[in-house]
PDB file of C-alpha atoms and ligand atoms in Angstrom:
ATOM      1  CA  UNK A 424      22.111 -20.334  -8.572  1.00 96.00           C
ATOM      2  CA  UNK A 425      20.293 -23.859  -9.329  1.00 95.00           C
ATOM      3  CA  UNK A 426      20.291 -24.168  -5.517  1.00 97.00           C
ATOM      4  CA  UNK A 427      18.881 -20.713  -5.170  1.00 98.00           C
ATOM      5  CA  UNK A 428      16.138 -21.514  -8.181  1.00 97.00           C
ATOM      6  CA  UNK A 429      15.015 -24.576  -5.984  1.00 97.00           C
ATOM      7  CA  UNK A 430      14.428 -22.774  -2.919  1.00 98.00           C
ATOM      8  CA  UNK A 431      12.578 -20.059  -4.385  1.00 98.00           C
ATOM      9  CA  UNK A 432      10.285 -22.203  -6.521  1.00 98.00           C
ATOM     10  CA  UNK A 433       9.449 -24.435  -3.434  1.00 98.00           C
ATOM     11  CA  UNK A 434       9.239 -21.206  -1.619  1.00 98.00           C
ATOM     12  CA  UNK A 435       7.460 -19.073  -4.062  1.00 98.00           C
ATOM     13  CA  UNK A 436       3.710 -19.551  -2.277  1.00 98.00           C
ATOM     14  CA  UNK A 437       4.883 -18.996   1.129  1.00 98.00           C
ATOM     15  CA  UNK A 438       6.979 -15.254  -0.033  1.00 98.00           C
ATOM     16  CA  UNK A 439       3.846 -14.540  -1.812  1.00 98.00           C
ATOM     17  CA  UNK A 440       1.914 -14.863   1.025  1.00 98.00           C
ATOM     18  CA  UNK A 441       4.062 -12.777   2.927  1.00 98.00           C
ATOM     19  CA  UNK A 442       3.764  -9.968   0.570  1.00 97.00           C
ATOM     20  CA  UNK A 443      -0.099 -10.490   0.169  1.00 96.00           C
ATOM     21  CA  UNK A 444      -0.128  -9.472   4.044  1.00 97.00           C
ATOM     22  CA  UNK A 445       1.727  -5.972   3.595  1.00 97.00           C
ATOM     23  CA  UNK A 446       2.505  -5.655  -0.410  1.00 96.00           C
ATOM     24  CA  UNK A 447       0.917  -6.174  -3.456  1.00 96.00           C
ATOM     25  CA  UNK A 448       1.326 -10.485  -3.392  1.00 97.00           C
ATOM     26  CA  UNK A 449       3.983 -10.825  -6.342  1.00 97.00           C
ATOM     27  CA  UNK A 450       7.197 -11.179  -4.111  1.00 98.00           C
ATOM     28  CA  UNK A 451       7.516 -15.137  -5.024  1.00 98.00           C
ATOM     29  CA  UNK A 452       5.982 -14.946  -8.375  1.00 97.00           C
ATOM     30  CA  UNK A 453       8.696 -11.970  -8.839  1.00 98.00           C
ATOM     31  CA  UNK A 454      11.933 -14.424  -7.426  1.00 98.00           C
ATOM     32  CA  UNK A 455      10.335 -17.535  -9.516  1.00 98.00           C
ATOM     33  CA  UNK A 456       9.819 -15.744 -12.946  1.00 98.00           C
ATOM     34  CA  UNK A 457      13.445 -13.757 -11.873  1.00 98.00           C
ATOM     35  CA  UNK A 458      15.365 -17.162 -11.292  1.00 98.00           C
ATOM     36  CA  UNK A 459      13.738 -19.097 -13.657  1.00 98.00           C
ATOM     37  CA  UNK A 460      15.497 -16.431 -16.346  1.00 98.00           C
ATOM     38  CA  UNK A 461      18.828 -16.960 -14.478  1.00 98.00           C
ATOM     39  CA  UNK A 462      18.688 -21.164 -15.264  1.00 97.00           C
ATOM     40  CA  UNK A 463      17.711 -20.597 -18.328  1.00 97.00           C
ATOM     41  CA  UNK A 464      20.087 -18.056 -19.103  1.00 97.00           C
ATOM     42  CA  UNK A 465      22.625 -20.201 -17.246  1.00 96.00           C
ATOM     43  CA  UNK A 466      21.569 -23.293 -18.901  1.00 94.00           C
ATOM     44  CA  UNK A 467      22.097 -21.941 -22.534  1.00 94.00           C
ATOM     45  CA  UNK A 468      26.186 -21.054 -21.437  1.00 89.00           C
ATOM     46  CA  UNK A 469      27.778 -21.129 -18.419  1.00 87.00           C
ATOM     47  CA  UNK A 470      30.038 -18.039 -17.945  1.00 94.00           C
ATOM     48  CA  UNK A 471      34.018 -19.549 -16.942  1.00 93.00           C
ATOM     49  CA  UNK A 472      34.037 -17.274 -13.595  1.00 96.00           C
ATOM     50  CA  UNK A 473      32.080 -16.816 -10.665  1.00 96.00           C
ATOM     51  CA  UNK A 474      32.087 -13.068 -11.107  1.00 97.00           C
ATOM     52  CA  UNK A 475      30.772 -13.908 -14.760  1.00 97.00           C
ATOM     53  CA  UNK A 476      28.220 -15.819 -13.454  1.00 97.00           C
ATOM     54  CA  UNK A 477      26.998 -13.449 -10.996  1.00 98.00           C
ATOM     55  CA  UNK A 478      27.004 -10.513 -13.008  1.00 98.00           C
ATOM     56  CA  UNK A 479      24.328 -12.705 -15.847  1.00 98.00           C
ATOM     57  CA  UNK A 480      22.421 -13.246 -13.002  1.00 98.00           C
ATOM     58  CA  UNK A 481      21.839 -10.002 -11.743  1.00 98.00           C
ATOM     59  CA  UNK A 482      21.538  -8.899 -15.574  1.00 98.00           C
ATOM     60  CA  UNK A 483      18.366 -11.777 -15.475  1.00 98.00           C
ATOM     61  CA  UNK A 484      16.836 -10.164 -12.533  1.00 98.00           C
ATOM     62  CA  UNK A 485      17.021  -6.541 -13.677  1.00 98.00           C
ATOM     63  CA  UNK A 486      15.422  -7.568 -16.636  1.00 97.00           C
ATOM     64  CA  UNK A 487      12.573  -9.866 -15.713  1.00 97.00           C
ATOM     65  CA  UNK A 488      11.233  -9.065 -12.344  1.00 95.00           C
ATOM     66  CA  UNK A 489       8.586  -6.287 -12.516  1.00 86.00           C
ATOM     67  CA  UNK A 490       8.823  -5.494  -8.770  1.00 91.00           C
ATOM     68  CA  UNK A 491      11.202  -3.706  -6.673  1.00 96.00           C
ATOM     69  CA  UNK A 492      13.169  -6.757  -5.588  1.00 98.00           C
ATOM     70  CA  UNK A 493      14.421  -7.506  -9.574  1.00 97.00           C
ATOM     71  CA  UNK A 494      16.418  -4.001  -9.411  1.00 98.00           C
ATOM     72  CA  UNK A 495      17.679  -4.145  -6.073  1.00 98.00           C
ATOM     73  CA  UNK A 496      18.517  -8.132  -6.250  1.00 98.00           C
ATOM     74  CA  UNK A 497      20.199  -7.864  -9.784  1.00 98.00           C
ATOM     75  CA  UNK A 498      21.969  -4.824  -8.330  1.00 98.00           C
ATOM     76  CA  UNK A 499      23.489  -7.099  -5.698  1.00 98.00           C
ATOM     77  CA  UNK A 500      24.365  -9.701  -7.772  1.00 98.00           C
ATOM     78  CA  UNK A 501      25.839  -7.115 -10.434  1.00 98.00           C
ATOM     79  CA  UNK A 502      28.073  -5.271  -7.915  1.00 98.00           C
ATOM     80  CA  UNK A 503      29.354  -8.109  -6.514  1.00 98.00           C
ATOM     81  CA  UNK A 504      30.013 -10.086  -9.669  1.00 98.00           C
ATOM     82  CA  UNK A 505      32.058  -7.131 -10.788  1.00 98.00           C
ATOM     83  CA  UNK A 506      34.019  -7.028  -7.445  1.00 97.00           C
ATOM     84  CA  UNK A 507      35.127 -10.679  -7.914  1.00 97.00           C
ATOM     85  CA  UNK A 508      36.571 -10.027 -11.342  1.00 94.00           C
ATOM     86  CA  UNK A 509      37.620 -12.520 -13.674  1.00 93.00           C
ATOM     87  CA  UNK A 510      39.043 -14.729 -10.706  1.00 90.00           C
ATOM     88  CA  UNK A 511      38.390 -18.504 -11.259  1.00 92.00           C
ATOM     89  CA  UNK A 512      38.681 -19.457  -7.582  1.00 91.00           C
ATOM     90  CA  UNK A 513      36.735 -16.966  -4.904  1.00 93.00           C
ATOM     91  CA  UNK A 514      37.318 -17.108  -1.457  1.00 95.00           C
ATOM     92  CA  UNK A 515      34.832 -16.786   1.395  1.00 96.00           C
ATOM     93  CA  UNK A 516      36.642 -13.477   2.773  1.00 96.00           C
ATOM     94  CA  UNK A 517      36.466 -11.959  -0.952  1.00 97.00           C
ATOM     95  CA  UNK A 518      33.087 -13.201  -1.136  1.00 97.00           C
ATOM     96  CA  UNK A 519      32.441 -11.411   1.513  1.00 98.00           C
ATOM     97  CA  UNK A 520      33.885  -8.678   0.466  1.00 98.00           C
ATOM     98  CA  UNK A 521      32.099  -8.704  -2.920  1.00 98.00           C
ATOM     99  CA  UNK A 522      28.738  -9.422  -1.221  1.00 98.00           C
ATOM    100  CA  UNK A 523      29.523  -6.557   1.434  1.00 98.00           C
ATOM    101  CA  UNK A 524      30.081  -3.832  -2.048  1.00 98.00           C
ATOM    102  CA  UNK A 525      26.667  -5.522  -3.468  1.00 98.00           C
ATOM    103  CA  UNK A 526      24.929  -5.291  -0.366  1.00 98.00           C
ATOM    104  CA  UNK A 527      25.922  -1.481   0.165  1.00 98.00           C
ATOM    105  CA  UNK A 528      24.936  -0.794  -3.948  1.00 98.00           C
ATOM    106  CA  UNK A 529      21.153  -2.077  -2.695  1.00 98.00           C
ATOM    107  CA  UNK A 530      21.106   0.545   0.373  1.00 98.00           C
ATOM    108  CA  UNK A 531      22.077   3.292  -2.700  1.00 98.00           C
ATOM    109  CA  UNK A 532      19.794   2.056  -5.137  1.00 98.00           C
ATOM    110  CA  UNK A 533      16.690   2.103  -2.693  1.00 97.00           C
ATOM    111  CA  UNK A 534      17.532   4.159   0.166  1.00 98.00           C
ATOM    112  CA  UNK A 535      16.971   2.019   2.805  1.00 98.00           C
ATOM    113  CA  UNK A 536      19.056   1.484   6.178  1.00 96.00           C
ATOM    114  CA  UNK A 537      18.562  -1.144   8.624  1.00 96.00           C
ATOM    115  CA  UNK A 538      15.421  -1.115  10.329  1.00 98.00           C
ATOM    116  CA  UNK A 539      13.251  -0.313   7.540  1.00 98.00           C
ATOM    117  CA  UNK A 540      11.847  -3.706   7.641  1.00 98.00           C
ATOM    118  CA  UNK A 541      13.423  -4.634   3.830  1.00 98.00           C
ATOM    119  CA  UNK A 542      15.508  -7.393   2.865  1.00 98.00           C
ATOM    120  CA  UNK A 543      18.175  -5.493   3.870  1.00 98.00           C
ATOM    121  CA  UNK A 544      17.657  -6.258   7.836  1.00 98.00           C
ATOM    122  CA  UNK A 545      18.739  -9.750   6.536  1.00 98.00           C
ATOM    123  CA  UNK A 546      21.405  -8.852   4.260  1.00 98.00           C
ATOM    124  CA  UNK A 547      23.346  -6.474   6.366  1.00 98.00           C
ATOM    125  CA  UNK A 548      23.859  -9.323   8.919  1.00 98.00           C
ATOM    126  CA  UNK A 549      24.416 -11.939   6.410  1.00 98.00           C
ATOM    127  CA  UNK A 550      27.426  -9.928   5.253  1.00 98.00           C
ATOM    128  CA  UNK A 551      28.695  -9.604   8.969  1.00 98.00           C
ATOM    129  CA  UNK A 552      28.561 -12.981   9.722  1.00 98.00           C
ATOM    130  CA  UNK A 553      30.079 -14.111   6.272  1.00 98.00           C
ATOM    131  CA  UNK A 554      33.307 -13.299   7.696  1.00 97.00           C
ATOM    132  CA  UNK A 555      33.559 -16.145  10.399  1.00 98.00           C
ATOM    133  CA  UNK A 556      30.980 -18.903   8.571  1.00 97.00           C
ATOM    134  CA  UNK A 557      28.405 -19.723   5.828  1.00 97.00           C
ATOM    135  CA  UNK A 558      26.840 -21.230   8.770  1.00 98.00           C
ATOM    136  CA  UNK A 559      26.688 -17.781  10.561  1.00 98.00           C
ATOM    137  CA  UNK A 560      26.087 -16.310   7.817  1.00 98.00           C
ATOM    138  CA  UNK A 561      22.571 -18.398   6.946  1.00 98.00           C
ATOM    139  CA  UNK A 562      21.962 -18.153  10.884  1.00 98.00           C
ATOM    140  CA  UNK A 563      22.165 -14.320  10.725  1.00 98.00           C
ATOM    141  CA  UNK A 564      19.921 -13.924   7.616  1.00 98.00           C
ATOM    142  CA  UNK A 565      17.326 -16.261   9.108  1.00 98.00           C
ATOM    143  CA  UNK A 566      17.715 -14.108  12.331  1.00 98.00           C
ATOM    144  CA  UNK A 567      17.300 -10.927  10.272  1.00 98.00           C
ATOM    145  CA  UNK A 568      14.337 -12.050   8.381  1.00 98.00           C
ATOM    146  CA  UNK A 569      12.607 -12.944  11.732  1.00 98.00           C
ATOM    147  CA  UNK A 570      13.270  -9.804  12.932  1.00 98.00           C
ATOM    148  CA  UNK A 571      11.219  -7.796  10.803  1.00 98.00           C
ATOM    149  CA  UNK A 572       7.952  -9.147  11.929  1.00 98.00           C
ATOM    150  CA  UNK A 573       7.866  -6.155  14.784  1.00 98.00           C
ATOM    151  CA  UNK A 574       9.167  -3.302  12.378  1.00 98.00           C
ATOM    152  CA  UNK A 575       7.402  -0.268  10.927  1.00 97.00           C
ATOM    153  CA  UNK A 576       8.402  -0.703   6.992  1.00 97.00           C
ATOM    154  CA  UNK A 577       9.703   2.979   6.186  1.00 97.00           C
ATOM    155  CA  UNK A 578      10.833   1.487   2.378  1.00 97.00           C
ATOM    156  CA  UNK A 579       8.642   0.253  -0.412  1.00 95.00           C
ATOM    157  CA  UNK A 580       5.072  -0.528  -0.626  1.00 95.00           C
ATOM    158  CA  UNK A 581       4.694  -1.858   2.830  1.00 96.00           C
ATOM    159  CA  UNK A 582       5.244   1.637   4.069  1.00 95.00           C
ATOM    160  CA  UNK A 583       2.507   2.849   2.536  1.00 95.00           C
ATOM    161  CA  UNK A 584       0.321   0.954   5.796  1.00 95.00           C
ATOM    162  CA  UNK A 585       2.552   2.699   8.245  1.00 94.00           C
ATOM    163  CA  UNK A 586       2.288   1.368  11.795  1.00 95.00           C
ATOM    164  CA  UNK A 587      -0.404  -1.599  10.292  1.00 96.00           C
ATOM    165  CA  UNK A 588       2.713  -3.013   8.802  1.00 95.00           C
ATOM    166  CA  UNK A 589       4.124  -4.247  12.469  1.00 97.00           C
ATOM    167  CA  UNK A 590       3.613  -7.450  12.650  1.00 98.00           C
ATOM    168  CA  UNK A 591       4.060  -9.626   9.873  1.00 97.00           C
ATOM    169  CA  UNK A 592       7.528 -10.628   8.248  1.00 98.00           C
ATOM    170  CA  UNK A 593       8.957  -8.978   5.202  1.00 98.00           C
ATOM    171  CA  UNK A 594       8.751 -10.874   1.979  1.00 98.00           C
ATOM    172  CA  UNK A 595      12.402  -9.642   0.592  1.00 98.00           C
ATOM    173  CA  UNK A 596      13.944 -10.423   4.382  1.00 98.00           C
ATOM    174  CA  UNK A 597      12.651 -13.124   3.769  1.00 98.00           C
ATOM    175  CA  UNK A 598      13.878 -14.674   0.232  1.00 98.00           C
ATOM    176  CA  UNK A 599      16.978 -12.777   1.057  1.00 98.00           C
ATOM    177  CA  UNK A 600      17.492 -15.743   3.822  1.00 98.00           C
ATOM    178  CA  UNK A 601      16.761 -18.318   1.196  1.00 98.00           C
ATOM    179  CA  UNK A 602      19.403 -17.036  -0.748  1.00 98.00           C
ATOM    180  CA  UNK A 603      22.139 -16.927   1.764  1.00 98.00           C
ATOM    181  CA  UNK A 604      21.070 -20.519   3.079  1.00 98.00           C
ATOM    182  CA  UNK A 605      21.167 -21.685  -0.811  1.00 98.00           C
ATOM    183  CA  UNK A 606      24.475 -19.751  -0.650  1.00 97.00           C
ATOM    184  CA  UNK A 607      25.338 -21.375   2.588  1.00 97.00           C
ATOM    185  CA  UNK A 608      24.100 -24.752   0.627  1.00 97.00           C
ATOM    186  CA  UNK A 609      26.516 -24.501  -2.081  1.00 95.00           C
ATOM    187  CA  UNK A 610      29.486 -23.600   0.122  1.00 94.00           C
ATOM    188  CA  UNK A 611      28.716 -27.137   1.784  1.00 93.00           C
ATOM    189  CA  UNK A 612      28.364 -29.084  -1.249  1.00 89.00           C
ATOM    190  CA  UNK A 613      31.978 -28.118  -2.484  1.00 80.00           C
ATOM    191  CA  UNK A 614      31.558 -24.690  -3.431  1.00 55.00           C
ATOM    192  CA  UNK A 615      34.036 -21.812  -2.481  1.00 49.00           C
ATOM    193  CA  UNK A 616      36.327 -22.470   0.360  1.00 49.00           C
ATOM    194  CA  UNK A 617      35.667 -24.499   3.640  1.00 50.00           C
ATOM    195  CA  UNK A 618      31.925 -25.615   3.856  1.00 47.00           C
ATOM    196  CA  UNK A 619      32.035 -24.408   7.633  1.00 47.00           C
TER     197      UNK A 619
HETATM  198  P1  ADP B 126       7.179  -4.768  -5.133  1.00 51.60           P
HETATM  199  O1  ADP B 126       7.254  -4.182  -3.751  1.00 51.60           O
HETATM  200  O2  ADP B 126       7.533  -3.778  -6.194  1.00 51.60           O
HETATM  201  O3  ADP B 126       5.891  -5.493  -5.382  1.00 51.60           O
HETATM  202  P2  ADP B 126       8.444  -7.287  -4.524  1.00 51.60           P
HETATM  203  O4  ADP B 126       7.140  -7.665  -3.926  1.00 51.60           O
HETATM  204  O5  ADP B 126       9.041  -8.264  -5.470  1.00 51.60           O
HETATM  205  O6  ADP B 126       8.363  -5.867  -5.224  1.00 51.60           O
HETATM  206  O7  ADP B 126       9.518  -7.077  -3.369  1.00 51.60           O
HETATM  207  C1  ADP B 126       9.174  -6.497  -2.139  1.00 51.60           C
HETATM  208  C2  ADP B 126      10.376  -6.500  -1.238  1.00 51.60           C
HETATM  209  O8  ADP B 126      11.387  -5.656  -1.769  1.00 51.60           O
HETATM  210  C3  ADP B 126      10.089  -5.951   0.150  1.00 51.60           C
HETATM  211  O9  ADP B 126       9.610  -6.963   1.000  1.00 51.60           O
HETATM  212  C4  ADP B 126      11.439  -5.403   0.594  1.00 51.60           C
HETATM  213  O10 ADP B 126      12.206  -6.376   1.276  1.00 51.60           O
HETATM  214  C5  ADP B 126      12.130  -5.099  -0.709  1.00 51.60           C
HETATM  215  N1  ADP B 126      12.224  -3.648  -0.918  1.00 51.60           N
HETATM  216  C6  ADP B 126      11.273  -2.826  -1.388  1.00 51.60           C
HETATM  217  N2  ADP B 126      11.718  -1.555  -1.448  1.00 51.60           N
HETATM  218  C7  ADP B 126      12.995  -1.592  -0.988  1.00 51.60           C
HETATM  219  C8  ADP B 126      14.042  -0.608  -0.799  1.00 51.60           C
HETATM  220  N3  ADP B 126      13.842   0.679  -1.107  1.00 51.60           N
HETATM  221  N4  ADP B 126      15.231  -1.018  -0.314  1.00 51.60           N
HETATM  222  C9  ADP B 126      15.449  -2.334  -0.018  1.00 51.60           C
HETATM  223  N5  ADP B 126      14.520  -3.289  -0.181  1.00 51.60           N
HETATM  224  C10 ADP B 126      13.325  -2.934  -0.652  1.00 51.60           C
HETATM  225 MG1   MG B 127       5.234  -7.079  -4.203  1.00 51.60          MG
END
């Protein structure tokens, strides 16, 4: 999650941008004011479990980010905290699994399928890949995220400009690729499982 702060903060003018180009230009002042909740919230008691920790974090999001992306995000988080229950150590393959629960919770919450140009076109692979790497798994987000640029957005504000969105990369593909690489990043630096 501190990893994940980082990259959003140094991030948070570029995912703005993005959003200024087919959305309303919150996106990164949405994910800063959303993580900066989680550290704090973090900061002030660390929960003993993974789950735990998840589950405040998505709890942060839902209740500090105005836009779209605080619901669906803190609905990730929320589901897959839950999944992990009150396991101390967590796996990559039940990571993935409790990502994979999270990730489906978002396509519920907000109706979107992949495609739709949403942060979804990066999660959906993320959670594939998850199974063989972190690495593959930052790779495929990344991938994802890049792949939006030609899509028509048929979720959220950007479909309100129809076939004028084409052409410009989606702002939650796109912080949802900073969060698997800070994922990725904390896998590497000792975190769950092998680093690979
Ligand atoms: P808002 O659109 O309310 O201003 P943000 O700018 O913070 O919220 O987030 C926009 C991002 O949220 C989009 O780029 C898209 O990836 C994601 N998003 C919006 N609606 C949906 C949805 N229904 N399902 C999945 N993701 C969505
Ligand atoms: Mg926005």
């Amino acid at each position: 999650m501190d990893i994940a702060a980082d990259a959003v903060g140094r991030e948070a003018a570029h995912l703005t941008e993005l959003d200024s180009a087919i959305g309303d230009a919150d996106h990164g002042i949405n994910m800063q004011r959303g993580f900066t909740a989680v550290k704090a919230a973090l900061e002030s008691g660390t929960p003993d479990t993974p789950g735990a920790v998840l589950v405040l974090a998505g709890r942060q999001l839902i209740s500090t980010v105005g836009g779209a992306s605080g619901p669906l995000y803190g609905t990730l988080l929320r589901r897959a905290g839950k999944m992990l229950g009150d396991g101390t150590e967590v796996s990559r393959e039940r990571l993935t699994e409790a990502l994979r629960a999270g990730v489906e919770a978002v396509a519920q919450l907000g109706g979107a399928k992949a495609g739709d140009k949403t942060m979804l076109d990066a999660l959906e692979p993320a959670v594939v890949a998850l199974a063989k790497s972190f690495t593959a798994a930052r790779e495929a987000a990344e991938q994802g995220a890049v792949a939006t640029v030609p899509m028509v957005a048929r979720k959220g504000r950007a479909s309100y400009l129809g076939e004028r969105s084409a052409g410009h990369q989606d702002p939650g593909a796109t912080s949802a690729a900073l969060l698997i690489a800070a994922l990725a990043q904390a896998a590497a630096d000792g975190g769950p499982g092998e680093a690979s």
